[in-house]
GROMACS .gro file of C-alpha atoms in nm:
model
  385
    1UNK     CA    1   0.000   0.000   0.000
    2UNK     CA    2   0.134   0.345  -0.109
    3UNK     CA    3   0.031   0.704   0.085
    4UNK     CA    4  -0.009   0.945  -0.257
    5UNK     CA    5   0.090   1.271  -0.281
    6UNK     CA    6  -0.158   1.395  -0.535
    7UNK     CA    7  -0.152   1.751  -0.752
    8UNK     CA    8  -0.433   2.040  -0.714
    9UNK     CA    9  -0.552   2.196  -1.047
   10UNK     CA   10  -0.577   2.547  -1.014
   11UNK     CA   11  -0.860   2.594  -1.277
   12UNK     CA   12  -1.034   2.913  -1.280
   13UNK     CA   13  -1.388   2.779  -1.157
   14UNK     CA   14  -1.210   2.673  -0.849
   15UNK     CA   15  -1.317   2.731  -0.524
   16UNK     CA   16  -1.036   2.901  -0.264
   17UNK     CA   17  -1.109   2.760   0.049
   18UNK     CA   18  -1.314   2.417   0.001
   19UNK     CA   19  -1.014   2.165  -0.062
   20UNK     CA   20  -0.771   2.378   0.191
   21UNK     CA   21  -1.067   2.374   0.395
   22UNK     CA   22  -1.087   1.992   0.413
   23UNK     CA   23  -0.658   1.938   0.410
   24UNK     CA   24  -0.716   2.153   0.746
   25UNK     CA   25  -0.459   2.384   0.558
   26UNK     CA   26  -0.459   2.770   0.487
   27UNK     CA   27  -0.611   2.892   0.172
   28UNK     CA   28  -0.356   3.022  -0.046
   29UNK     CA   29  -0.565   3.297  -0.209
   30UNK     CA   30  -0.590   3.100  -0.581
   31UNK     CA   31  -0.858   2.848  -0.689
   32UNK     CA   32  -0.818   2.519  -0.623
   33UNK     CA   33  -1.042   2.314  -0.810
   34UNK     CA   34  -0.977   1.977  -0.829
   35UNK     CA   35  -0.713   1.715  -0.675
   36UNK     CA   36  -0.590   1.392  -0.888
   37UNK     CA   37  -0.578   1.090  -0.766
   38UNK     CA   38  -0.419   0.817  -1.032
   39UNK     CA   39  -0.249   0.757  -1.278
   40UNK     CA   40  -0.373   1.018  -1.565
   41UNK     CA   41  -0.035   1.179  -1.752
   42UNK     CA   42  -0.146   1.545  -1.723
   43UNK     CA   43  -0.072   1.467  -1.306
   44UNK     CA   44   0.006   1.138  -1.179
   45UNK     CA   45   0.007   1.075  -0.837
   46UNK     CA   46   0.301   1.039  -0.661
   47UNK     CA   47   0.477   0.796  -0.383
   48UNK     CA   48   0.815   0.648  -0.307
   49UNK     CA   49   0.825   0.285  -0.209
   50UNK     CA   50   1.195   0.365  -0.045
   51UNK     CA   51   1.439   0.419  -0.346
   52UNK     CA   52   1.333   0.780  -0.416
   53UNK     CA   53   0.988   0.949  -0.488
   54UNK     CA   54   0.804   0.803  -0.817
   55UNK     CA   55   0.495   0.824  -1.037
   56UNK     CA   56   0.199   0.609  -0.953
   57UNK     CA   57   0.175   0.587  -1.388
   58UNK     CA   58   0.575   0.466  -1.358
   59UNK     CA   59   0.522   0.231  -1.081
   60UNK     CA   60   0.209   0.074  -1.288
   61UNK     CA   61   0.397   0.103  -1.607
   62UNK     CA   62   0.672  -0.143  -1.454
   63UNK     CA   63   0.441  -0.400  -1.355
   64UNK     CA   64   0.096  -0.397  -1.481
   65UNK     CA   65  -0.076  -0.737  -1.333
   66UNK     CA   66   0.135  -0.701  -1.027
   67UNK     CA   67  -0.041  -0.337  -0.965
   68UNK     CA   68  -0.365  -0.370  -1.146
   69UNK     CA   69  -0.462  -0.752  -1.172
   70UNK     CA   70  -0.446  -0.998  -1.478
   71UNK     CA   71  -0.851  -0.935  -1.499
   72UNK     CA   72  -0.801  -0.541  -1.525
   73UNK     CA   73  -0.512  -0.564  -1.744
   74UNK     CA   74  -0.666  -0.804  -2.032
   75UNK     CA   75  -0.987  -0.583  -2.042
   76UNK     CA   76  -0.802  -0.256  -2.017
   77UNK     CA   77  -0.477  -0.275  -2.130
   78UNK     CA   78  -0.189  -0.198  -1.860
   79UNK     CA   79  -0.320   0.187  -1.749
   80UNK     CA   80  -0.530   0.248  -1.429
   81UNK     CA   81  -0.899   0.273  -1.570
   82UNK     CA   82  -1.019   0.539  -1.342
   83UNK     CA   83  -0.940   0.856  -1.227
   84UNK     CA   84  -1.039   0.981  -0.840
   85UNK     CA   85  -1.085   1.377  -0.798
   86UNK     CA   86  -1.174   1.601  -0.546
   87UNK     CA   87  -1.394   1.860  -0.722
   88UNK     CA   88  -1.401   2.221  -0.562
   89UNK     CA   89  -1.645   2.439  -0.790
   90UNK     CA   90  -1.652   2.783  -0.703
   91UNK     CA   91  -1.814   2.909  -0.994
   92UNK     CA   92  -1.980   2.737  -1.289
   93UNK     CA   93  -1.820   2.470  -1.508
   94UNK     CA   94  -1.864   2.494  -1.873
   95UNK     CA   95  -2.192   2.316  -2.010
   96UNK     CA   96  -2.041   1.961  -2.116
   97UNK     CA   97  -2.127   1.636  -2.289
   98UNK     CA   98  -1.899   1.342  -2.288
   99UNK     CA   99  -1.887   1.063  -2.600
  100UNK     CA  100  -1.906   0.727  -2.558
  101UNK     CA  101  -1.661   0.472  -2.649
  102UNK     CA  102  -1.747   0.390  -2.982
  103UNK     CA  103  -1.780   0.786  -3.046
  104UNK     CA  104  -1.449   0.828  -2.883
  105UNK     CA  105  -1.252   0.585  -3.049
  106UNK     CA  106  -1.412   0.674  -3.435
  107UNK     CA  107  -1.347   1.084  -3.299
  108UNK     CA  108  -0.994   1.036  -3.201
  109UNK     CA  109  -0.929   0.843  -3.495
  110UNK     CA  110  -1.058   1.089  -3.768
  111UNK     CA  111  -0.871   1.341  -3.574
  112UNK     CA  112  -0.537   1.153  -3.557
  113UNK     CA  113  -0.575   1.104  -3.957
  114UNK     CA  114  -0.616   1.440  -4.007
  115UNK     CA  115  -0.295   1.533  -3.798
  116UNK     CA  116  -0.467   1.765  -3.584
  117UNK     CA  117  -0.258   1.775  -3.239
  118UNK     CA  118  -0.340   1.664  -2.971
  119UNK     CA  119  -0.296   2.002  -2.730
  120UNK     CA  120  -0.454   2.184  -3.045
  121UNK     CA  121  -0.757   2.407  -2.888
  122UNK     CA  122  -0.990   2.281  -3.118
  123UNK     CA  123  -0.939   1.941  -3.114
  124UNK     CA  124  -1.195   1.759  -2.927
  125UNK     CA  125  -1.069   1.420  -2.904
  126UNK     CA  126  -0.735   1.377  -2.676
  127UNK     CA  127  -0.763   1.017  -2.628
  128UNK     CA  128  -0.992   0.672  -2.750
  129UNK     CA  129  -1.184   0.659  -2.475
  130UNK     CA  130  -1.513   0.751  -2.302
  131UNK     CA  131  -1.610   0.941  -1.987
  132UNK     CA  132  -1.840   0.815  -1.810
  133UNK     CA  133  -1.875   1.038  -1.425
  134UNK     CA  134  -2.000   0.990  -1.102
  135UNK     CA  135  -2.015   1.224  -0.859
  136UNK     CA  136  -2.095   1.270  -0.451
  137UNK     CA  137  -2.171   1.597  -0.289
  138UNK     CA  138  -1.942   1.583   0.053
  139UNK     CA  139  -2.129   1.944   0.103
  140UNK     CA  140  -2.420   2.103  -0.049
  141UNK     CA  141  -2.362   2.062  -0.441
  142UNK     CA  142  -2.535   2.187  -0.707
  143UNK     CA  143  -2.543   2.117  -1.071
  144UNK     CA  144  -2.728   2.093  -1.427
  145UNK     CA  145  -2.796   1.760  -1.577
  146UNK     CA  146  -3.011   1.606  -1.845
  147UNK     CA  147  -3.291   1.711  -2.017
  148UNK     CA  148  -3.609   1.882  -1.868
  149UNK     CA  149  -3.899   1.760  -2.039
  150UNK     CA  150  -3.954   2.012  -2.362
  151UNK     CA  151  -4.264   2.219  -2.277
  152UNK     CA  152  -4.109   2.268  -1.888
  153UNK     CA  153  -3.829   2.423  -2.046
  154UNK     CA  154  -4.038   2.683  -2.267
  155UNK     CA  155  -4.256   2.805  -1.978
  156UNK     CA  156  -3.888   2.861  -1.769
  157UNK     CA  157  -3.822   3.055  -2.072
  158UNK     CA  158  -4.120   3.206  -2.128
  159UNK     CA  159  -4.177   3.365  -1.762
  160UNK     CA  160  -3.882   3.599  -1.809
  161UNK     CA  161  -4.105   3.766  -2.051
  162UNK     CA  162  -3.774   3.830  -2.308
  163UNK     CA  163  -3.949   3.903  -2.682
  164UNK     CA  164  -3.631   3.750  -2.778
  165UNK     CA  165  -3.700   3.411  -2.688
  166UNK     CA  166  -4.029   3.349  -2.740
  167UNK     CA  167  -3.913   3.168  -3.107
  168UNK     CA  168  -3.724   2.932  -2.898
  169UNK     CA  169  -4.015   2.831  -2.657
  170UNK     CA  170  -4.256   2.814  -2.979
  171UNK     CA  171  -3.930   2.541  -3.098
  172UNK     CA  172  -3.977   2.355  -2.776
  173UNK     CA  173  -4.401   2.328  -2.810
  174UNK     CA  174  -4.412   2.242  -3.210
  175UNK     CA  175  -4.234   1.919  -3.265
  176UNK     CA  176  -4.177   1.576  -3.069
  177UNK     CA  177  -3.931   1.575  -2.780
  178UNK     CA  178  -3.632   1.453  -2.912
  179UNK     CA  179  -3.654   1.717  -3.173
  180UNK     CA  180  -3.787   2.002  -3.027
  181UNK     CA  181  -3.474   1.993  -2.805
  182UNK     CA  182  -3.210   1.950  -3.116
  183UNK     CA  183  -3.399   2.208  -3.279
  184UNK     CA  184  -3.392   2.461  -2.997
  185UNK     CA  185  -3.012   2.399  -2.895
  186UNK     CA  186  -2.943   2.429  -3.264
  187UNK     CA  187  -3.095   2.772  -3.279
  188UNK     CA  188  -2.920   2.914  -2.964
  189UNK     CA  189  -2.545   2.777  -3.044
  190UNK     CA  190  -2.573   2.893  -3.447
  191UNK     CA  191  -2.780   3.243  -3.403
  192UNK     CA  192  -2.626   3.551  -3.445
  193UNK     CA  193  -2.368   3.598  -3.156
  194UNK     CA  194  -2.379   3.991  -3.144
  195UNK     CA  195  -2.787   3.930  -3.134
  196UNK     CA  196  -2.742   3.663  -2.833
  197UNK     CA  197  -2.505   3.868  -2.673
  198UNK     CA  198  -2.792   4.119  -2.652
  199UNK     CA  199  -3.083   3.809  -2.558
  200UNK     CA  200  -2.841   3.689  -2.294
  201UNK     CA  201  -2.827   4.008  -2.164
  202UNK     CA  202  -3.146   4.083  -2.139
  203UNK     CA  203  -3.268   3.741  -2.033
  204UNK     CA  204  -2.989   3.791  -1.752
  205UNK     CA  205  -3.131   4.082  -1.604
  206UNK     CA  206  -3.480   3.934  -1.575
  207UNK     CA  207  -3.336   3.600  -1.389
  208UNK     CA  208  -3.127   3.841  -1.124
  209UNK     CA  209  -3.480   4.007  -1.087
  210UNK     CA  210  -3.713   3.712  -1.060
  211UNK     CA  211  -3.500   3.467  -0.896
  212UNK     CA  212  -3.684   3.167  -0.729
  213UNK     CA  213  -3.701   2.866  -1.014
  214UNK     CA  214  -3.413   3.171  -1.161
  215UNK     CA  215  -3.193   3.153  -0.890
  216UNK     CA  216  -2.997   2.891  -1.000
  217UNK     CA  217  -2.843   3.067  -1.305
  218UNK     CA  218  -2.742   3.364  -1.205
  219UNK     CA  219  -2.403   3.267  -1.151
  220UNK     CA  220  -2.420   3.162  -1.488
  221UNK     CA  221  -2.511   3.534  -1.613
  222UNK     CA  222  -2.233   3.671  -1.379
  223UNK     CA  223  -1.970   3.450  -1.462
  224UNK     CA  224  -2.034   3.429  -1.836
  225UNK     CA  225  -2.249   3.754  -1.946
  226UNK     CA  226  -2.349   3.719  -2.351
  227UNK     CA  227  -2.254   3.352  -2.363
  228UNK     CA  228  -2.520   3.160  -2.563
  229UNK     CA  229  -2.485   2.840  -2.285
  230UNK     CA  230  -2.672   3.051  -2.023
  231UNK     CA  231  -3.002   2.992  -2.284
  232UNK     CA  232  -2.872   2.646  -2.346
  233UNK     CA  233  -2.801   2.609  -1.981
  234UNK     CA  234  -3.195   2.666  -1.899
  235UNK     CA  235  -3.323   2.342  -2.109
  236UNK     CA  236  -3.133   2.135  -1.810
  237UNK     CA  237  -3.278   1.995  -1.488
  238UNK     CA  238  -3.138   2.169  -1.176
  239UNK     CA  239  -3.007   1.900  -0.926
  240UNK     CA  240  -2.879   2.017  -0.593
  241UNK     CA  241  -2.691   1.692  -0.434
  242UNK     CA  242  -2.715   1.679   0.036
  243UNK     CA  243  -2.396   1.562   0.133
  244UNK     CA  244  -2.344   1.196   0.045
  245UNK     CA  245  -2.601   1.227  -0.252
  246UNK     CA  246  -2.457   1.142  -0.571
  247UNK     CA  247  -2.517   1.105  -0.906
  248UNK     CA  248  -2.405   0.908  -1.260
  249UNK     CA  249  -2.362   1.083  -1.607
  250UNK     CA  250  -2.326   0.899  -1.909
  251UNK     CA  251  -2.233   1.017  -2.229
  252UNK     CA  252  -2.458   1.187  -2.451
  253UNK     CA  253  -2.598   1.351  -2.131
  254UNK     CA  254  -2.504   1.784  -2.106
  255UNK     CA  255  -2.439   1.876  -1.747
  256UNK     CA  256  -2.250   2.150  -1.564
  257UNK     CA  257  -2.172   2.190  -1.195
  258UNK     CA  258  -2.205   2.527  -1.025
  259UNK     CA  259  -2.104   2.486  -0.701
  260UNK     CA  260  -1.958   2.267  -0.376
  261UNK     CA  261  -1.743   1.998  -0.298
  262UNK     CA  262  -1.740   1.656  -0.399
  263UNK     CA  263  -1.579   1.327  -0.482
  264UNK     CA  264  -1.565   1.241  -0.842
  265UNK     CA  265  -1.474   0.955  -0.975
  266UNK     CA  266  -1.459   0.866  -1.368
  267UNK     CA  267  -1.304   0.717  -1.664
  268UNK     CA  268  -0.952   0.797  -1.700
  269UNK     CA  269  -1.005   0.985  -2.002
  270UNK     CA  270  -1.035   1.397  -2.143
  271UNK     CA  271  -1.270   1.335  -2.400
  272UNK     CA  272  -1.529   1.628  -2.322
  273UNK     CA  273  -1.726   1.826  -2.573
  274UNK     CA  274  -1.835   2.203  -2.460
  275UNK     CA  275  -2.146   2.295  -2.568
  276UNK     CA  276  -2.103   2.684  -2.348
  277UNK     CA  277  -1.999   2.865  -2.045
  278UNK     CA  278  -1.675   2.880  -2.162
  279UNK     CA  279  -1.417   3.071  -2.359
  280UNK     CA  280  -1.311   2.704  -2.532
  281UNK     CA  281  -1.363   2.614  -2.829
  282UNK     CA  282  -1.750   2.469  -2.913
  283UNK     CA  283  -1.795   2.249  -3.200
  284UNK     CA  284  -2.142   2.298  -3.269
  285UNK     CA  285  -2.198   1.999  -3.514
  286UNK     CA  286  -1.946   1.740  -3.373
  287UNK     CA  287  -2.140   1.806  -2.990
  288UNK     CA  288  -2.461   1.745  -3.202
  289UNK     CA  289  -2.382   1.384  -3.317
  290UNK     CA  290  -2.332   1.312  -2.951
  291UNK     CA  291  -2.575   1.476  -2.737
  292UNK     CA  292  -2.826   1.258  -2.641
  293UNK     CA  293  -3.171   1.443  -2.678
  294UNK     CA  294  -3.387   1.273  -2.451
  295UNK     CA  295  -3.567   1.410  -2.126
  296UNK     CA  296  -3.440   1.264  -1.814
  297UNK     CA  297  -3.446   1.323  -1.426
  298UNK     CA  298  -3.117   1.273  -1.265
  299UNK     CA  299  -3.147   0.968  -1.075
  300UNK     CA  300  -3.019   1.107  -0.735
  301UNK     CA  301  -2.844   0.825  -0.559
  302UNK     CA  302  -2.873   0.770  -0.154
  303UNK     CA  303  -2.697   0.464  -0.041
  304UNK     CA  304  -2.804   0.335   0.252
  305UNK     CA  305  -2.684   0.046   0.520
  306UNK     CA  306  -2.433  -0.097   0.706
  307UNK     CA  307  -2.036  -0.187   0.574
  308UNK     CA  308  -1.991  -0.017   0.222
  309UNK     CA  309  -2.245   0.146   0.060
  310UNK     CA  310  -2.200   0.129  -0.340
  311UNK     CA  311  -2.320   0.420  -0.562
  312UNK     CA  312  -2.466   0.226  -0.892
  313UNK     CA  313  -2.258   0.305  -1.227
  314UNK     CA  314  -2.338   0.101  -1.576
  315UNK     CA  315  -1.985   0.133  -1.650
  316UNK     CA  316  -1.678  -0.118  -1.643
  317UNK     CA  317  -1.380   0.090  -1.563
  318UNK     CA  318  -1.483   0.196  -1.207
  319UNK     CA  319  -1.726   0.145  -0.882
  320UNK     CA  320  -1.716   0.393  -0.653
  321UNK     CA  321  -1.837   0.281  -0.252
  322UNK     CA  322  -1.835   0.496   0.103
  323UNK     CA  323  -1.767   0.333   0.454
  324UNK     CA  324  -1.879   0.531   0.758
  325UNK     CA  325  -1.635   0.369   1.017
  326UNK     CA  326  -1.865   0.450   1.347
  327UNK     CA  327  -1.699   0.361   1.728
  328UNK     CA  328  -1.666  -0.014   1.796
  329UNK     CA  329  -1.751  -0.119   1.481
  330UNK     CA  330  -1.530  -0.467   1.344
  331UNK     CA  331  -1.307  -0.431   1.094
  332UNK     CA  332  -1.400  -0.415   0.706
  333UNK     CA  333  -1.157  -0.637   0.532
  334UNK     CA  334  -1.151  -0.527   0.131
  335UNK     CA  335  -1.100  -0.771  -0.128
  336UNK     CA  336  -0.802  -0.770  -0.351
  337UNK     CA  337  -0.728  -0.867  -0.692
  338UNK     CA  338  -0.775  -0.512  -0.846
  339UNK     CA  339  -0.678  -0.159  -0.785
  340UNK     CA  340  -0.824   0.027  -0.504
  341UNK     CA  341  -0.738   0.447  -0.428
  342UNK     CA  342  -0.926   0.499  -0.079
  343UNK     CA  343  -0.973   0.831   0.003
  344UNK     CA  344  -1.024   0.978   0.351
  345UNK     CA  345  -1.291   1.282   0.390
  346UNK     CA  346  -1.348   1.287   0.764
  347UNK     CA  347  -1.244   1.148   1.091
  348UNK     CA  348  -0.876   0.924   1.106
  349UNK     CA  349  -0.986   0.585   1.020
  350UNK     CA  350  -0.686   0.347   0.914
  351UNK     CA  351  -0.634   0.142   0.614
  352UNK     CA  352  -0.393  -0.104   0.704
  353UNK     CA  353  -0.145   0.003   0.946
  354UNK     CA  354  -0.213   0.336   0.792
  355UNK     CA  355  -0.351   0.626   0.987
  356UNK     CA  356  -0.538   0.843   0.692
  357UNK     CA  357  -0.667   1.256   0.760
  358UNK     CA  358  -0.909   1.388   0.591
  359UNK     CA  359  -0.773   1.479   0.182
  360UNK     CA  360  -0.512   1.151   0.232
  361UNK     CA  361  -0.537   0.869   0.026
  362UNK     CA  362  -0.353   0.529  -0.088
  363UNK     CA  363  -0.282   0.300  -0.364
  364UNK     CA  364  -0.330  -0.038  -0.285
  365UNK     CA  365  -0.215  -0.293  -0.540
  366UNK     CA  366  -0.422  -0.591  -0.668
  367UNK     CA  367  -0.226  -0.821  -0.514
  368UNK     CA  368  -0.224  -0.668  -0.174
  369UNK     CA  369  -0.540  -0.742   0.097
  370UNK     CA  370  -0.607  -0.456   0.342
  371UNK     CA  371  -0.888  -0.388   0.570
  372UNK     CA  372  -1.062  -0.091   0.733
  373UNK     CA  373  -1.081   0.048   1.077
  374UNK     CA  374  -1.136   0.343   1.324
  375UNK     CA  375  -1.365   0.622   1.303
  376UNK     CA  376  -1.436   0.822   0.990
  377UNK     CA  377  -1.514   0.833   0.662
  378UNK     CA  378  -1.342   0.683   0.342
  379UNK     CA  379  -1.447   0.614  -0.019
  380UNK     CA  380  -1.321   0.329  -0.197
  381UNK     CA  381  -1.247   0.353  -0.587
  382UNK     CA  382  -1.186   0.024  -0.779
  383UNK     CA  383  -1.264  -0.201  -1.064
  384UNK     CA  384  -1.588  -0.375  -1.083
  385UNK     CA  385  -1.543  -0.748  -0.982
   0.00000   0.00000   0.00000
């Protein structure tokens, strides 16, 4: 088992003071959005296993089976599937979809034929894989995701009482679901941008002033004033995740997180496709083919019971699970034969011989058994059995 020493992202949309906040460390004044926990190449984790301090993607890279397991290795070559974050959003995210695999791998092959490079800023696929997310509030978190049904959307519109958009409600009323909702993202990405500038604007003002079902985009209008994704932004269900509340996105699916701290775990991939809220590039008829444009309510996940509690994801690169170690309780041995990151976010529970605070984590290797004990909390990252 390996203690990591992991590497915060200082994107923009971080927040200062949740991740310092949770390290039990000073702020330092500059976002800090999200903290790595794998083996991705942009930041590997890091660890020394006594000749000198190492990369978690080196150590793997030496010995696949040994670290990952002959069963993780034949299905996913010899690279740690999954990726385990810290997320820290102090201001909105940009309005997202993800592909999935088959889309990823027929993407990032057309783009490797056509020589585009890889860091290029309007390349959209670094990589042949999907990215499938889950994620679990550890505070109050709120988000966009899916869908809302078509006509709920028009009437959100419609109350701002903007001139403006009352073509785009009329979009979401006259045709069938599926295509009322292509139809009416369509128009908002492709329309005029000086005109949009001056809808967003407009609409902006009038969600500031209403508020209530409003409320939660005006960080969206203050963060990103003229951008086209705040009218894209209102099709979406608004999901606001209790701590311990989480929730799965698969591809096709446009979401955005606006604000709080959670625990995300996800394909170990960068495939993402913007669709707004950002000064990135948008690719309006590549994030076409893979939106999926079907109403849906965010299945909000609350695990309950004793021992680990499992948060449900259709996926095969990664399961995601919570203990909540209570006073007296027995130990919780793990099973081994794949990867495991566990991740402390409360109390000082122990993994192993281990003592873990809250923001500490390890790598334990498939061949190595551990079990849990003490008092706190810790979520466990692996590969499906």
């Amino acid at each position: 088992m390996d203690r990591l020493t992991n590497t915060i992202r200082p994107y923009a949309w971080g927040s200062t003071t949740a991740i310092p906040g949770l390290l039990g460390v000073e702020p330092t004044g500059e976002p800090q959005a999200e903290m790595w926990m794998g083996a991705h190449p942009g930041a590997p984790s890091r660890l020394d296993r006594g000749a000198g301090e190492t990369t978690l993607a080196d150590v793997i890279a030496a010995d696949p089976e040994r670290e990952l397991g002959a069963a993780a290795v034949a299905k996913f070559g010899p690279r740690l599937p999954f990726l385990l974050k810290l997320l820290a959003a102090g201001a909105p995210l940009s309005l997202q979809v993800h592909p999935d695999l088959e889309q990823a791998r027929a993407g990032y092959a057309d783009e490797e034929s056509r020589g585009i490079p890889v860091a290029a800023g309007h390349r959209n696929y670094k990589d042949p894989h999907h990215k499938p997310e889950m994620i679990c509030a550890l505070t109050p978190f709120e988000g966009l995701c899916g869908f809302r049904p078509p006509p709920e959307a028009a009437a959100l519109l419609e109350g701002l009482g903007v001139d403006a958009l009352k073509p785009y409600a009329d979009l979401l009323r006259a045709h069938p679901q599926d295509a009322a909702l292509r139809e009416m993202l369509t128009a908002v990405l492709t329309a005029d941008r000086a005109e949009m500038a001056r809808t967003v604007a407009e609409a902006g003002a009038a969600i500031v002033r209403l508020g209530g079902p409003y409320a939660p985009y005006a960080s969206l209008v203050h963060h990103y004033p003229g951008d086209p994704g705040v009218i894209a932004a209102m099709l979406l269900n608004h999901v606001r995740l209790q701590p311990g509340e989480a929730m799965f996105l698969g591809a096709g699916v446009p979401h955005a997180y606006l604000d709080g701290l959670g625990v995300e775990l996800l394909a170990n991939s960068d495939n993402v496709l913007r669709a707004g809220l950002t000064p990135k590039h948008v690719d309006v008829p590549e994030l076409l083919k893979i939106v999926r444009f079907e109403p849906a309510d965010p299945a909000v996940q609350r695990p309950e019971g004793n021992g680990e509690e499992v948060y449900e994801a259709p996926v095969d690169e990664f399961r995601l699970s919570r203990f909540a170690l209570a006073p007296g309780a027995a130990p919780h041995p793990l099973p081994d034969g794949a990867p495991q990151i566990l991740l402390c976010t409360a109390g000082r529970p122990k993994a192993g011989e281990v003592t873990l605070s809250p923001g500490e984590s390890v790598f334990v290797p498939a061949d190595e058994k551990v079990e849990l004990s003490g008092i706190g909390t810790i979520f466990r990252a692996t590969v499906p059995e």
